[in-house]
Tab-separated table of C-alpha atoms in Angstrom:
chain	number	residue	atom	x	y	z
A	1294	GLN	CA	0.022	-0.107	-0.082
A	1295	VAL	CA	1.253	3.379	-1.135
A	1296	GLN	CA	-0.299	6.648	-0.223
A	1297	LEU	CA	0.413	9.835	-2.261
A	1298	VAL	CA	0.065	13.475	-0.786
A	1299	GLU	CA	0.317	16.335	-3.247
A	1300	SER	CA	1.335	19.824	-2.289
A	1301	GLY	CA	2.462	23.116	-3.576
A	1302	GLY	CA	-0.403	24.195	-5.746
A	1303	GLY	CA	-1.590	27.670	-5.747
A	1304	LEU	CA	-2.409	30.726	-7.591
A	1305	VAL	CA	0.306	32.479	-9.878
A	1306	GLN	CA	0.358	34.991	-12.784
A	1307	ALA	CA	1.208	33.874	-16.305
A	1308	GLY	CA	4.832	33.388	-16.692
A	1309	GLY	CA	5.493	32.564	-13.199
A	1310	SER	CA	6.403	29.370	-11.405
A	1311	LEU	CA	5.410	26.658	-8.838
A	1312	ARG	CA	6.975	23.308	-7.423
A	1313	LEU	CA	4.620	20.732	-6.766
A	1314	SER	CA	5.542	17.871	-4.403
A	1315	CYS	CA	4.279	14.315	-4.095
A	1316	ALA	CA	4.965	12.765	-0.883
A	1317	ALA	CA	4.912	8.926	-0.750
A	1318	SER	CA	4.582	6.409	2.033
A	1319	GLY	CA	4.758	3.122	2.269
A	1320	SER	CA	6.993	0.061	1.339
A	1321	PHE	CA	9.314	0.011	-1.974
A	1322	VAL	CA	8.459	3.239	-3.263
A	1323	GLU	CA	11.706	3.733	-4.966
A	1324	PHE	CA	10.590	0.885	-7.393
A	1325	TYR	CA	7.363	2.667	-8.382
A	1326	THR	CA	7.210	4.744	-11.694
A	1327	MET	CA	5.942	8.200	-10.773
A	1328	ASP	CA	3.597	10.010	-12.955
A	1329	TRP	CA	1.935	13.626	-12.788
A	1330	TYR	CA	-1.642	13.960	-14.324
A	1331	ARG	CA	-3.805	17.063	-14.445
A	1332	GLN	CA	-7.489	17.455	-15.141
A	1333	VAL	CA	-9.687	20.356	-15.951
A	1334	PRO	CA	-13.734	20.235	-14.766
A	1335	GLY	CA	-15.345	18.443	-17.674
A	1336	LYS	CA	-12.314	16.973	-19.450
A	1337	GLN	CA	-10.448	13.734	-19.210
A	1338	ARG	CA	-7.444	13.503	-16.956
A	1339	GLU	CA	-4.035	14.544	-18.859
A	1340	TRP	CA	-0.754	12.854	-18.559
A	1341	VAL	CA	1.837	15.216	-17.940
A	1342	ALA	CA	5.288	13.715	-16.972
A	1343	THR	CA	6.733	10.497	-15.836
A	1344	ILE	CA	9.965	9.859	-13.877
A	1345	THR	CA	10.847	5.938	-13.775
A	1346	SER	CA	12.382	4.313	-10.925
A	1347	GLY	CA	15.811	4.945	-12.608
A	1348	GLY	CA	15.178	8.596	-12.746
A	1349	LEU	CA	14.232	8.957	-16.715
A	1350	PRO	CA	12.047	11.390	-17.275
A	1351	ASN	CA	9.340	11.945	-19.942
A	1352	TYR	CA	6.950	14.754	-20.765
A	1353	VAL	CA	3.853	15.697	-22.888
A	1354	ASP	CA	4.937	18.014	-25.779
A	1355	SER	CA	2.843	21.110	-24.369
A	1356	VAL	CA	5.034	21.215	-21.161
A	1357	LYS	CA	8.473	20.297	-22.675
A	1358	GLY	CA	11.278	22.778	-21.802
A	1359	ARG	CA	8.903	24.334	-19.076
A	1360	PHE	CA	8.329	21.580	-16.541
A	1361	THR	CA	11.009	19.285	-14.854
A	1362	VAL	CA	10.034	16.206	-13.063
A	1363	SER	CA	12.372	14.830	-10.319
A	1364	ARG	CA	12.341	12.258	-7.473
A	1365	ASP	CA	14.285	12.253	-4.101
A	1366	ASN	CA	14.220	8.505	-3.084
A	1367	ALA	CA	15.657	9.267	0.156
A	1368	ILE	CA	12.651	10.956	1.399
A	1369	ASN	CA	10.332	9.292	-1.140
A	1370	THR	CA	9.109	12.489	-2.712
A	1371	VAL	CA	8.503	13.346	-6.384
A	1372	TYR	CA	8.445	17.017	-7.730
A	1373	LEU	CA	7.254	18.934	-10.512
A	1374	GLN	CA	9.041	22.219	-11.279
A	1375	MET	CA	6.528	24.235	-13.560
A	1376	ASN	CA	8.193	27.609	-14.930
A	1377	SER	CA	6.873	29.816	-17.505
A	1378	LEU	CA	3.220	28.871	-16.548
A	1379	LYS	CA	0.167	29.522	-18.952
A	1380	PRO	CA	-3.310	30.072	-18.115
A	1381	GLU	CA	-3.862	26.660	-19.928
A	1382	ASP	CA	-1.783	24.984	-17.249
A	1383	THR	CA	-4.748	25.484	-14.820
A	1384	ALA	CA	-5.944	22.095	-13.506
A	1385	VAL	CA	-6.041	19.914	-10.495
A	1386	TYR	CA	-2.652	18.047	-10.715
A	1387	TYR	CA	-2.241	14.571	-9.456
A	1388	CYS	CA	0.439	12.180	-8.572
A	1389	ARG	CA	0.309	8.524	-9.469
A	1390	ALA	CA	2.545	5.652	-8.431
A	1391	THR	CA	2.689	2.447	-10.572
A	1392	TRP	CA	4.547	-0.804	-9.885
A	1393	VAL	CA	2.692	-4.044	-8.647
A	1394	SER	CA	-0.367	-1.771	-8.024
A	1395	GLN	CA	-1.433	1.581	-8.818
A	1396	TYR	CA	-2.005	4.553	-6.514
A	1397	TRP	CA	-3.322	7.988	-6.887
A	1398	GLY	CA	-2.974	11.195	-4.607
A	1399	GLN	CA	-5.826	13.487	-3.839
A	1400	GLY	CA	-4.618	16.361	-6.318
A	1401	THR	CA	-3.770	19.932	-5.713
A	1402	GLN	CA	-5.224	22.858	-7.454
A	1403	VAL	CA	-2.890	24.918	-9.911
A	1404	THR	CA	-4.538	28.310	-11.077
A	1405	VAL	CA	-2.617	30.396	-13.430
A	1406	SER	CA	-4.018	33.797	-13.972
A	1407	SER	CA	-3.490	36.074	-17.496
């Protein structure tokens, strides 16, 4: 069993930055692939970024060059550094852990004003 708690969301002006954190508790967290997703009301949840257990990142095209995903296995935390934010980045951001099973966090709201 893994529990995920996201934090770091908030209101920011376009062009600004935020860093989201996903704190994981449980066993063998270092073996999990960690993903960030986002969802706008009325739309499907959208994949944003992934970091593998080995630290390899991948991003959706719309955030490449602006977002950076990283992980600190010593404290079981995954980060999403978001720079040059745009109004279209406004969403609830979720953390997901996948290995033998899959777990989701409760989400954190990011609002980017124009």
